[in-house]
Amino acid sequence: MTSIGVITFPGSLDDRDAQRAVRLAGATPVALWHGSHSLEGVDAIVLPGGFSYGDYLRCGAIASLSPIMAEVIEAAAKGMPVLGICNGFQMLTEAHLLEGGLIRNDHGGFICRDQKLRVENTSTAWTNQFPTGAEITIPLKNGEGGFIADAATIARLEGEGRVVFRYLGVNPNGSLNDIAGISNARGNVVGLMPHPEHATEEGFGPDTALAMRNGTDGLAVFASAIASLVAAA
Amino acid sequence: MPVIVVEVMPKPELLDPQGKAVAGALHRLGISDISGVRIGKRFEVTVDEVTDAVLAEVTKLADDMFSNSVIEDVVSISVHPAPASA
């Protein structure tokens, strides 16, 4: 069975939720520890949300220098699917696995709400189970989610189809081009600020037209990794 | 012991929400002769002695770790010798 590792850093909050999402999607979650140098043979990796090292220095900066990140960077270069959610996305930019950076929300406040997104690229390791142009709703909760990069980088990301998720409706944090998530050129490394792992089980997700807290739009993110690994096997 | 001071600022072209919040508070206090505030970081790095190698190491750390060149600039690195009577 496919196994997906979830790395816990000091200050991670959503590691257990990510493990649960992996399980609900049909894979075996494996708890990994930041201080270790072993990926324990997992097939894919999730860097979860939270406030690693209290957001000291810069969000995700100190975690990106953790012992296990050397193995994550090596595995990512070989094509292993790696997903960074929120603080995990910040770590991926700090580790230079993804371009750009995340800065404090332009309005200065923390924002927590169900967020509508468009899945702009449905061919990455983490989005291949979404229909083309899918519009989804998953929770968003951050204080430093403003995606920025220089104009050339933004143009390259847009031109190469590497803007994977885009905010719909009011831009929640000042992200350039309403960018909510991006991928690397190969499509195996994806980072996004909103939280797919919090929308994976009926009764515990965002509200839908059908019922309260019924949204499970995030599940396909994890199912996509499993599908890409099965296809590669 | 000597201290090497590294100062890091958000890139000028990027919005600095922290500075903007402080500037907003100043305006609410009726202070009208300050037109803007930007907030950065100051690192005081204590070293045993300042050599070319140490200075090169701190300069590299300033670029690679203390700052993120996507969003910030290292604006100064200065050496402060230990006080004579320390």
PDB file of N, CA, C and O in Angstrom, chain A residues 149-219:
ATOM      1  N   ALA A 149       6.614  37.399  -5.670  1.00  0.00           N
ATOM      2  CA  ALA A 149       7.814  37.033  -6.420  1.00  0.00           C
ATOM      3  C   ALA A 149       8.059  38.177  -7.388  1.00  0.00           C
ATOM      4  O   ALA A 149       7.155  38.991  -7.617  1.00  0.00           O
ATOM      5  N   ASP A 150       9.264  38.241  -7.957  1.00  0.00           N
ATOM      6  CA  ASP A 150       9.500  39.332  -8.902  1.00  0.00           C
ATOM      7  C   ASP A 150       8.708  39.070 -10.184  1.00  0.00           C
ATOM      8  O   ASP A 150       8.212  37.963 -10.420  1.00  0.00           O
ATOM      9  N   ALA A 151       8.576  40.116 -10.991  1.00  0.00           N
ATOM     10  CA  ALA A 151       7.690  40.055 -12.156  1.00  0.00           C
ATOM     11  C   ALA A 151       8.083  38.937 -13.117  1.00  0.00           C
ATOM     12  O   ALA A 151       7.217  38.252 -13.682  1.00  0.00           O
ATOM     13  N   ALA A 152       9.388  38.703 -13.270  1.00  0.00           N
ATOM     14  CA  ALA A 152       9.844  37.669 -14.200  1.00  0.00           C
ATOM     15  C   ALA A 152       9.427  36.285 -13.706  1.00  0.00           C
ATOM     16  O   ALA A 152       9.032  35.415 -14.491  1.00  0.00           O
ATOM     17  N   THR A 153       9.525  36.084 -12.390  1.00  0.00           N
ATOM     18  CA  THR A 153       9.149  34.785 -11.818  1.00  0.00           C
ATOM     19  C   THR A 153       7.647  34.553 -11.957  1.00  0.00           C
ATOM     20  O   THR A 153       7.207  33.452 -12.321  1.00  0.00           O
ATOM     21  N   ILE A 154       6.863  35.596 -11.670  1.00  0.00           N
ATOM     22  CA  ILE A 154       5.401  35.470 -11.804  1.00  0.00           C
ATOM     23  C   ILE A 154       5.046  35.115 -13.255  1.00  0.00           C
ATOM     24  O   ILE A 154       4.247  34.209 -13.517  1.00  0.00           O
ATOM     25  N   ALA A 155       5.695  35.806 -14.192  1.00  0.00           N
ATOM     26  CA  ALA A 155       5.410  35.554 -15.614  1.00  0.00           C
ATOM     27  C   ALA A 155       5.779  34.125 -15.990  1.00  0.00           C
ATOM     28  O   ALA A 155       5.057  33.456 -16.744  1.00  0.00           O
ATOM     29  N   ARG A 156       6.902  33.637 -15.440  1.00  0.00           N
ATOM     30  CA  ARG A 156       7.326  32.267 -15.738  1.00  0.00           C
ATOM     31  C   ARG A 156       6.350  31.249 -15.144  1.00  0.00           C
ATOM     32  O   ARG A 156       5.957  30.285 -15.796  1.00  0.00           O
ATOM     33  N   LEU A 157       5.945  31.473 -13.885  1.00  0.00           N
ATOM     34  CA  LEU A 157       4.998  30.558 -13.232  1.00  0.00           C
ATOM     35  C   LEU A 157       3.689  30.499 -14.016  1.00  0.00           C
ATOM     36  O   LEU A 157       3.134  29.413 -14.246  1.00  0.00           O
ATOM     37  N   GLU A 158       3.214  31.670 -14.429  1.00  0.00           N
ATOM     38  CA  GLU A 158       1.956  31.720 -15.189  1.00  0.00           C
ATOM     39  C   GLU A 158       2.136  31.061 -16.557  1.00  0.00           C
ATOM     40  O   GLU A 158       1.298  30.266 -16.989  1.00  0.00           O
ATOM     41  N   GLY A 159       3.260  31.376 -17.232  1.00  0.00           N
ATOM     42  CA  GLY A 159       3.497  30.884 -18.585  1.00  0.00           C
ATOM     43  C   GLY A 159       3.674  29.378 -18.647  1.00  0.00           C
ATOM     44  O   GLY A 159       3.293  28.733 -19.631  1.00  0.00           O
ATOM     45  N   GLU A 160       4.245  28.816 -17.574  1.00  0.00           N
ATOM     46  CA  GLU A 160       4.510  27.372 -17.553  1.00  0.00           C
ATOM     47  C   GLU A 160       3.382  26.592 -16.892  1.00  0.00           C
ATOM     48  O   GLU A 160       3.525  25.397 -16.636  1.00  0.00           O
ATOM     49  N   GLY A 161       2.286  27.269 -16.572  1.00  0.00           N
ATOM     50  CA  GLY A 161       1.153  26.571 -15.956  1.00  0.00           C
ATOM     51  C   GLY A 161       1.436  26.095 -14.547  1.00  0.00           C
ATOM     52  O   GLY A 161       0.865  25.113 -14.079  1.00  0.00           O
ATOM     53  N   ARG A 162       2.345  26.808 -13.872  1.00  0.00           N
ATOM     54  CA  ARG A 162       2.732  26.348 -12.543  1.00  0.00           C
ATOM     55  C   ARG A 162       1.982  27.055 -11.421  1.00  0.00           C
ATOM     56  O   ARG A 162       2.283  26.841 -10.249  1.00  0.00           O
ATOM     57  N   VAL A 163       1.018  27.911 -11.790  1.00  0.00           N
ATOM     58  CA  VAL A 163       0.065  28.380 -10.778  1.00  0.00           C
ATOM     59  C   VAL A 163      -0.980  27.274 -10.669  1.00  0.00           C
ATOM     60  O   VAL A 163      -1.744  27.041 -11.598  1.00  0.00           O
ATOM     61  N   VAL A 164      -0.967  26.545  -9.565  1.00  0.00           N
ATOM     62  CA  VAL A 164      -1.788  25.342  -9.436  1.00  0.00           C
ATOM     63  C   VAL A 164      -3.154  25.669  -8.830  1.00  0.00           C
ATOM     64  O   VAL A 164      -4.174  25.116  -9.233  1.00  0.00           O
ATOM     65  N   PHE A 165      -3.164  26.577  -7.837  1.00  0.00           N
ATOM     66  CA  PHE A 165      -4.418  26.986  -7.198  1.00  0.00           C
ATOM     67  C   PHE A 165      -4.497  28.516  -7.221  1.00  0.00           C
ATOM     68  O   PHE A 165      -3.499  29.193  -6.954  1.00  0.00           O
ATOM     69  N   ARG A 166      -5.705  29.046  -7.541  1.00  0.00           N
ATOM     70  CA  ARG A 166      -5.893  30.485  -7.541  1.00  0.00           C
ATOM     71  C   ARG A 166      -7.122  30.842  -6.706  1.00  0.00           C
ATOM     72  O   ARG A 166      -8.137  30.151  -6.766  1.00  0.00           O
ATOM     73  N   TYR A 167      -6.982  31.915  -5.896  1.00  0.00           N
ATOM     74  CA  TYR A 167      -8.119  32.363  -5.087  1.00  0.00           C
ATOM     75  C   TYR A 167      -9.226  32.882  -5.984  1.00  0.00           C
ATOM     76  O   TYR A 167      -8.973  33.608  -6.944  1.00  0.00           O
ATOM     77  N   LEU A 168     -10.461  32.537  -5.657  1.00  0.00           N
ATOM     78  CA  LEU A 168     -11.632  33.097  -6.324  1.00  0.00           C
ATOM     79  C   LEU A 168     -12.315  34.047  -5.352  1.00  0.00           C
ATOM     80  O   LEU A 168     -12.232  33.868  -4.137  1.00  0.00           O
ATOM     81  N   GLY A 169     -12.993  35.043  -5.876  1.00  0.00           N
ATOM     82  CA  GLY A 169     -13.631  36.034  -5.010  1.00  0.00           C
ATOM     83  C   GLY A 169     -12.592  37.012  -4.495  1.00  0.00           C
ATOM     84  O   GLY A 169     -11.575  37.257  -5.144  1.00  0.00           O
ATOM     85  N   VAL A 170     -12.841  37.569  -3.311  1.00  0.00           N
ATOM     86  CA  VAL A 170     -11.947  38.591  -2.763  1.00  0.00           C
ATOM     87  C   VAL A 170     -10.606  37.962  -2.400  1.00  0.00           C
ATOM     88  O   VAL A 170     -10.561  36.939  -1.706  1.00  0.00           O
ATOM     89  N   ASN A 171      -9.533  38.574  -2.879  1.00  0.00           N
ATOM     90  CA  ASN A 171      -8.177  38.102  -2.550  1.00  0.00           C
ATOM     91  C   ASN A 171      -7.971  38.212  -1.035  1.00  0.00           C
ATOM     92  O   ASN A 171      -8.097  39.293  -0.467  1.00  0.00           O
ATOM     93  N   PRO A 172      -7.679  37.087  -0.353  1.00  0.00           N
ATOM     94  CA  PRO A 172      -7.679  37.104   1.117  1.00  0.00           C
ATOM     95  C   PRO A 172      -6.428  37.704   1.763  1.00  0.00           C
ATOM     96  O   PRO A 172      -6.426  37.956   2.973  1.00  0.00           O
ATOM     97  N   ASN A 173      -5.359  37.896   1.005  1.00  0.00           N
ATOM     98  CA  ASN A 173      -4.100  38.243   1.663  1.00  0.00           C
ATOM     99  C   ASN A 173      -3.137  39.089   0.824  1.00  0.00           C
ATOM    100  O   ASN A 173      -2.002  39.312   1.237  1.00  0.00           O
ATOM    101  N   GLY A 174      -3.565  39.515  -0.325  1.00  0.00           N
ATOM    102  CA  GLY A 174      -2.692  40.341  -1.163  1.00  0.00           C
ATOM    103  C   GLY A 174      -1.769  39.552  -2.077  1.00  0.00           C
ATOM    104  O   GLY A 174      -0.861  40.130  -2.686  1.00  0.00           O
ATOM    105  N   SER A 175      -1.967  38.244  -2.174  1.00  0.00           N
ATOM    106  CA  SER A 175      -1.125  37.433  -3.056  1.00  0.00           C
ATOM    107  C   SER A 175      -1.170  37.959  -4.488  1.00  0.00           C
ATOM    108  O   SER A 175      -2.243  38.250  -5.015  1.00  0.00           O
ATOM    109  N   LEU A 176      -0.001  38.070  -5.120  1.00  0.00           N
ATOM    110  CA  LEU A 176       0.067  38.534  -6.498  1.00  0.00           C
ATOM    111  C   LEU A 176      -0.696  37.573  -7.406  1.00  0.00           C
ATOM    112  O   LEU A 176      -0.617  36.351  -7.239  1.00  0.00           O
ATOM    113  N   ASN A 177      -1.408  38.107  -8.373  1.00  0.00           N
ATOM    114  CA  ASN A 177      -2.186  37.324  -9.340  1.00  0.00           C
ATOM    115  C   ASN A 177      -3.160  36.357  -8.667  1.00  0.00           C
ATOM    116  O   ASN A 177      -3.525  35.341  -9.252  1.00  0.00           O
ATOM    117  N   ASP A 178      -3.549  36.641  -7.420  1.00  0.00           N
ATOM    118  CA  ASP A 178      -4.469  35.768  -6.657  1.00  0.00           C
ATOM    119  C   ASP A 178      -3.912  34.346  -6.504  1.00  0.00           C
ATOM    120  O   ASP A 178      -4.672  33.371  -6.416  1.00  0.00           O
ATOM    121  N   ILE A 179      -2.592  34.229  -6.461  1.00  0.00           N
ATOM    122  CA  ILE A 179      -1.972  32.898  -6.421  1.00  0.00           C
ATOM    123  C   ILE A 179      -2.103  32.292  -5.020  1.00  0.00           C
ATOM    124  O   ILE A 179      -1.687  32.880  -4.025  1.00  0.00           O
ATOM    125  N   ALA A 180      -2.693  31.087  -4.974  1.00  0.00           N
ATOM    126  CA  ALA A 180      -2.863  30.374  -3.704  1.00  0.00           C
ATOM    127  C   ALA A 180      -1.898  29.209  -3.575  1.00  0.00           C
ATOM    128  O   ALA A 180      -1.587  28.775  -2.463  1.00  0.00           O
ATOM    129  N   GLY A 181      -1.428  28.700  -4.734  1.00  0.00           N
ATOM    130  CA  GLY A 181      -0.513  27.564  -4.686  1.00  0.00           C
ATOM    131  C   GLY A 181       0.211  27.410  -6.006  1.00  0.00           C
ATOM    132  O   GLY A 181      -0.325  27.768  -7.060  1.00  0.00           O
ATOM    133  N   ILE A 182       1.442  26.886  -5.940  1.00  0.00           N
ATOM    134  CA  ILE A 182       2.264  26.715  -7.152  1.00  0.00           C
ATOM    135  C   ILE A 182       2.948  25.348  -7.124  1.00  0.00           C
ATOM    136  O   ILE A 182       2.905  24.644  -6.102  1.00  0.00           O
ATOM    137  N   SER A 183       3.578  25.012  -8.245  1.00  0.00           N
ATOM    138  CA  SER A 183       4.343  23.762  -8.296  1.00  0.00           C
ATOM    139  C   SER A 183       5.734  24.038  -8.844  1.00  0.00           C
ATOM    140  O   SER A 183       5.992  25.121  -9.381  1.00  0.00           O
ATOM    141  N   ASN A 184       6.600  23.037  -8.719  1.00  0.00           N
ATOM    142  CA  ASN A 184       7.892  23.129  -9.402  1.00  0.00           C
ATOM    143  C   ASN A 184       7.688  22.743 -10.867  1.00  0.00           C
ATOM    144  O   ASN A 184       6.579  22.375 -11.275  1.00  0.00           O
ATOM    145  N   ALA A 185       8.739  22.817 -11.649  1.00  0.00           N
ATOM    146  CA  ALA A 185       8.602  22.578 -13.086  1.00  0.00           C
ATOM    147  C   ALA A 185       8.143  21.150 -13.373  1.00  0.00           C
ATOM    148  O   ALA A 185       7.360  20.911 -14.293  1.00  0.00           O
ATOM    149  N   ARG A 186       8.605  20.213 -12.564  1.00  0.00           N
ATOM    150  CA  ARG A 186       8.281  18.806 -12.800  1.00  0.00           C
ATOM    151  C   ARG A 186       6.865  18.455 -12.349  1.00  0.00           C
ATOM    152  O   ARG A 186       6.298  17.449 -12.776  1.00  0.00           O
ATOM    153  N   GLY A 187       6.313  19.256 -11.438  1.00  0.00           N
ATOM    154  CA  GLY A 187       4.945  19.018 -10.972  1.00  0.00           C
ATOM    155  C   GLY A 187       4.840  18.059  -9.800  1.00  0.00           C
ATOM    156  O   GLY A 187       3.729  17.720  -9.375  1.00  0.00           O
ATOM    157  N   ASN A 188       5.983  17.617  -9.262  1.00  0.00           N
ATOM    158  CA  ASN A 188       5.911  16.714  -8.101  1.00  0.00           C
ATOM    159  C   ASN A 188       5.888  17.474  -6.781  1.00  0.00           C
ATOM    160  O   ASN A 188       5.414  16.966  -5.771  1.00  0.00           O
ATOM    161  N   VAL A 189       6.399  18.709  -6.780  1.00  0.00           N
ATOM    162  CA  VAL A 189       6.406  19.513  -5.552  1.00  0.00           C
ATOM    163  C   VAL A 189       5.340  20.601  -5.689  1.00  0.00           C
ATOM    164  O   VAL A 189       5.365  21.392  -6.635  1.00  0.00           O
ATOM    165  N   VAL A 190       4.398  20.601  -4.755  1.00  0.00           N
ATOM    166  CA  VAL A 190       3.312  21.586  -4.773  1.00  0.00           C
ATOM    167  C   VAL A 190       3.199  22.211  -3.386  1.00  0.00           C
ATOM    168  O   VAL A 190       3.325  21.518  -2.367  1.00  0.00           O
ATOM    169  N   GLY A 191       2.994  23.524  -3.350  1.00  0.00           N
ATOM    170  CA  GLY A 191       2.739  24.209  -2.086  1.00  0.00           C
ATOM    171  C   GLY A 191       1.509  25.074  -2.227  1.00  0.00           C
ATOM    172  O   GLY A 191       1.258  25.636  -3.291  1.00  0.00           O
ATOM    173  N   LEU A 192       0.708  25.145  -1.152  1.00  0.00           N
ATOM    174  CA  LEU A 192      -0.461  26.034  -1.161  1.00  0.00           C
ATOM    175  C   LEU A 192      -0.735  26.524   0.255  1.00  0.00           C
ATOM    176  O   LEU A 192      -0.391  25.847   1.227  1.00  0.00           O
ATOM    177  N   MET A 193      -1.307  27.712   0.347  1.00  0.00           N
ATOM    178  CA  MET A 193      -1.632  28.252   1.670  1.00  0.00           C
ATOM    179  C   MET A 193      -2.902  27.644   2.263  1.00  0.00           C
ATOM    180  O   MET A 193      -2.944  27.351   3.445  1.00  0.00           O
ATOM    181  N   PRO A 194      -3.994  27.450   1.512  1.00  0.00           N
ATOM    182  CA  PRO A 194      -5.201  26.856   2.109  1.00  0.00           C
ATOM    183  C   PRO A 194      -4.968  25.391   2.488  1.00  0.00           C
ATOM    184  O   PRO A 194      -3.957  24.784   2.092  1.00  0.00           O
ATOM    185  N   HIS A 195      -5.921  24.832   3.240  1.00  0.00           N
ATOM    186  CA  HIS A 195      -5.723  23.534   3.910  1.00  0.00           C
ATOM    187  C   HIS A 195      -6.628  22.421   3.374  1.00  0.00           C
ATOM    188  O   HIS A 195      -7.722  22.216   3.891  1.00  0.00           O
ATOM    189  N   PRO A 196      -6.171  21.663   2.370  1.00  0.00           N
ATOM    190  CA  PRO A 196      -7.003  20.562   1.865  1.00  0.00           C
ATOM    191  C   PRO A 196      -7.264  19.483   2.920  1.00  0.00           C
ATOM    192  O   PRO A 196      -8.297  18.809   2.874  1.00  0.00           O
ATOM    193  N   GLU A 197      -6.336  19.331   3.879  1.00  0.00           N
ATOM    194  CA  GLU A 197      -6.493  18.252   4.866  1.00  0.00           C
ATOM    195  C   GLU A 197      -7.671  18.493   5.807  1.00  0.00           C
ATOM    196  O   GLU A 197      -8.112  17.576   6.497  1.00  0.00           O
ATOM    197  N   HIS A 198      -8.170  19.750   5.844  1.00  0.00           N
ATOM    198  CA  HIS A 198      -9.322  20.045   6.706  1.00  0.00           C
ATOM    199  C   HIS A 198     -10.650  19.891   5.967  1.00  0.00           C
ATOM    200  O   HIS A 198     -11.689  20.271   6.490  1.00  0.00           O
ATOM    201  N   ALA A 199     -10.605  19.377   4.761  1.00  0.00           N
ATOM    202  CA  ALA A 199     -11.840  19.185   3.990  1.00  0.00           C
ATOM    203  C   ALA A 199     -11.806  17.793   3.379  1.00  0.00           C
ATOM    204  O   ALA A 199     -11.763  17.620   2.155  1.00  0.00           O
ATOM    205  N   THR A 200     -11.775  16.778   4.252  1.00  0.00           N
ATOM    206  CA  THR A 200     -11.608  15.408   3.765  1.00  0.00           C
ATOM    207  C   THR A 200     -12.626  14.427   4.347  1.00  0.00           C
ATOM    208  O   THR A 200     -12.617  13.255   4.013  1.00  0.00           O
ATOM    209  N   GLU A 201     -13.499  14.914   5.237  1.00  0.00           N
ATOM    210  CA  GLU A 201     -14.464  14.000   5.848  1.00  0.00           C
ATOM    211  C   GLU A 201     -15.777  14.740   6.092  1.00  0.00           C
ATOM    212  O   GLU A 201     -15.782  15.828   6.680  1.00  0.00           O
ATOM    213  N   GLU A 202     -16.880  14.145   5.617  1.00  0.00           N
ATOM    214  CA  GLU A 202     -18.195  14.776   5.805  1.00  0.00           C
ATOM    215  C   GLU A 202     -18.473  14.971   7.291  1.00  0.00           C
ATOM    216  O   GLU A 202     -18.226  14.084   8.103  1.00  0.00           O
ATOM    217  N   GLY A 203     -18.969  16.154   7.629  1.00  0.00           N
ATOM    218  CA  GLY A 203     -19.239  16.467   9.031  1.00  0.00           C
ATOM    219  C   GLY A 203     -18.126  17.285   9.663  1.00  0.00           C
ATOM    220  O   GLY A 203     -18.296  17.841  10.749  1.00  0.00           O
ATOM    221  N   PHE A 204     -16.976  17.347   8.984  1.00  0.00           N
ATOM    222  CA  PHE A 204     -15.819  18.039   9.560  1.00  0.00           C
ATOM    223  C   PHE A 204     -15.143  18.986   8.560  1.00  0.00           C
ATOM    224  O   PHE A 204     -13.992  19.336   8.730  1.00  0.00           O
ATOM    225  N   GLY A 205     -15.874  19.358   7.514  1.00  0.00           N
ATOM    226  CA  GLY A 205     -15.284  20.217   6.485  1.00  0.00           C
ATOM    227  C   GLY A 205     -16.037  21.528   6.360  1.00  0.00           C
ATOM    228  O   GLY A 205     -16.832  21.885   7.229  1.00  0.00           O
ATOM    229  N   PRO A 206     -15.797  22.257   5.276  1.00  0.00           N
ATOM    230  CA  PRO A 206     -16.543  23.501   5.033  1.00  0.00           C
ATOM    231  C   PRO A 206     -18.016  23.205   4.745  1.00  0.00           C
ATOM    232  O   PRO A 206     -18.361  22.089   4.337  1.00  0.00           O
ATOM    233  N   ASP A 207     -18.873  24.201   4.934  1.00  0.00           N
ATOM    234  CA  ASP A 207     -20.283  24.062   4.579  1.00  0.00           C
ATOM    235  C   ASP A 207     -20.420  23.892   3.067  1.00  0.00           C
ATOM    236  O   ASP A 207     -19.638  24.445   2.295  1.00  0.00           O
ATOM    237  N   THR A 208     -21.404  23.123   2.668  1.00  0.00           N
ATOM    238  CA  THR A 208     -21.733  23.010   1.247  1.00  0.00           C
ATOM    239  C   THR A 208     -23.202  23.372   1.064  1.00  0.00           C
ATOM    240  O   THR A 208     -23.929  23.550   2.049  1.00  0.00           O
ATOM    241  N   ALA A 209     -23.633  23.437  -0.198  1.00  0.00           N
ATOM    242  CA  ALA A 209     -25.045  23.733  -0.479  1.00  0.00           C
ATOM    243  C   ALA A 209     -25.931  22.628   0.096  1.00  0.00           C
ATOM    244  O   ALA A 209     -27.079  22.847   0.455  1.00  0.00           O
ATOM    245  N   LEU A 210     -25.364  21.453   0.198  1.00  0.00           N
ATOM    246  CA  LEU A 210     -26.123  20.276   0.636  1.00  0.00           C
ATOM    247  C   LEU A 210     -26.305  20.232   2.145  1.00  0.00           C
ATOM    248  O   LEU A 210     -27.400  19.988   2.650  1.00  0.00           O
ATOM    249  N   ALA A 211     -25.224  20.489   2.878  1.00  0.00           N
ATOM    250  CA  ALA A 211     -25.292  20.364   4.337  1.00  0.00           C
ATOM    251  C   ALA A 211     -24.126  21.104   4.982  1.00  0.00           C
ATOM    252  O   ALA A 211     -23.113  21.370   4.345  1.00  0.00           O
ATOM    253  N   MET A 212     -24.295  21.408   6.256  1.00  0.00           N
ATOM    254  CA  MET A 212     -23.225  22.085   6.981  1.00  0.00           C
ATOM    255  C   MET A 212     -21.998  21.181   7.132  1.00  0.00           C
ATOM    256  O   MET A 212     -22.124  19.990   7.362  1.00  0.00           O
ATOM    257  N   ARG A 213     -20.828  21.774   7.045  1.00  0.00           N
ATOM    258  CA  ARG A 213     -19.544  21.101   7.293  1.00  0.00           C
ATOM    259  C   ARG A 213     -19.373  19.812   6.486  1.00  0.00           C
ATOM    260  O   ARG A 213     -18.772  18.855   6.941  1.00  0.00           O
ATOM    261  N   ASN A 214     -19.958  19.807   5.292  1.00  0.00           N
ATOM    262  CA  ASN A 214     -19.998  18.576   4.517  1.00  0.00           C
ATOM    263  C   ASN A 214     -18.928  18.507   3.434  1.00  0.00           C
ATOM    264  O   ASN A 214     -18.826  17.509   2.735  1.00  0.00           O
ATOM    265  N   GLY A 215     -18.141  19.584   3.289  1.00  0.00           N
ATOM    266  CA  GLY A 215     -17.217  19.653   2.160  1.00  0.00           C
ATOM    267  C   GLY A 215     -16.023  18.725   2.281  1.00  0.00           C
ATOM    268  O   GLY A 215     -15.370  18.664   3.321  1.00  0.00           O
ATOM    269  N   THR A 216     -15.748  18.015   1.199  1.00  0.00           N
ATOM    270  CA  THR A 216     -14.584  17.111   1.178  1.00  0.00           C
ATOM    271  C   THR A 216     -13.730  17.380  -0.059  1.00  0.00           C
ATOM    272  O   THR A 216     -13.096  16.469  -0.585  1.00  0.00           O
ATOM    273  N   ASP A 217     -13.704  18.637  -0.493  1.00  0.00           N
ATOM    274  CA  ASP A 217     -12.974  18.965  -1.725  1.00  0.00           C
ATOM    275  C   ASP A 217     -11.471  18.719  -1.617  1.00  0.00           C
ATOM    276  O   ASP A 217     -10.776  18.635  -2.633  1.00  0.00           O
ATOM    277  N   GLY A 218     -10.953  18.642  -0.389  1.00  0.00           N
ATOM    278  CA  GLY A 218      -9.514  18.474  -0.226  1.00  0.00           C
ATOM    279  C   GLY A 218      -9.026  17.057  -0.456  1.00  0.00           C
ATOM    280  O   GLY A 218      -7.836  16.822  -0.663  1.00  0.00           O
ATOM    281  N   LEU A 219      -9.972  16.119  -0.398  1.00  0.00           N
ATOM    282  CA  LEU A 219      -9.579  14.707  -0.471  1.00  0.00           C
ATOM    283  C   LEU A 219      -8.840  14.368  -1.771  1.00  0.00           C
ATOM    284  O   LEU A 219      -7.893  13.576  -1.769  1.00  0.00           O
TER     285      LEU A 219
END
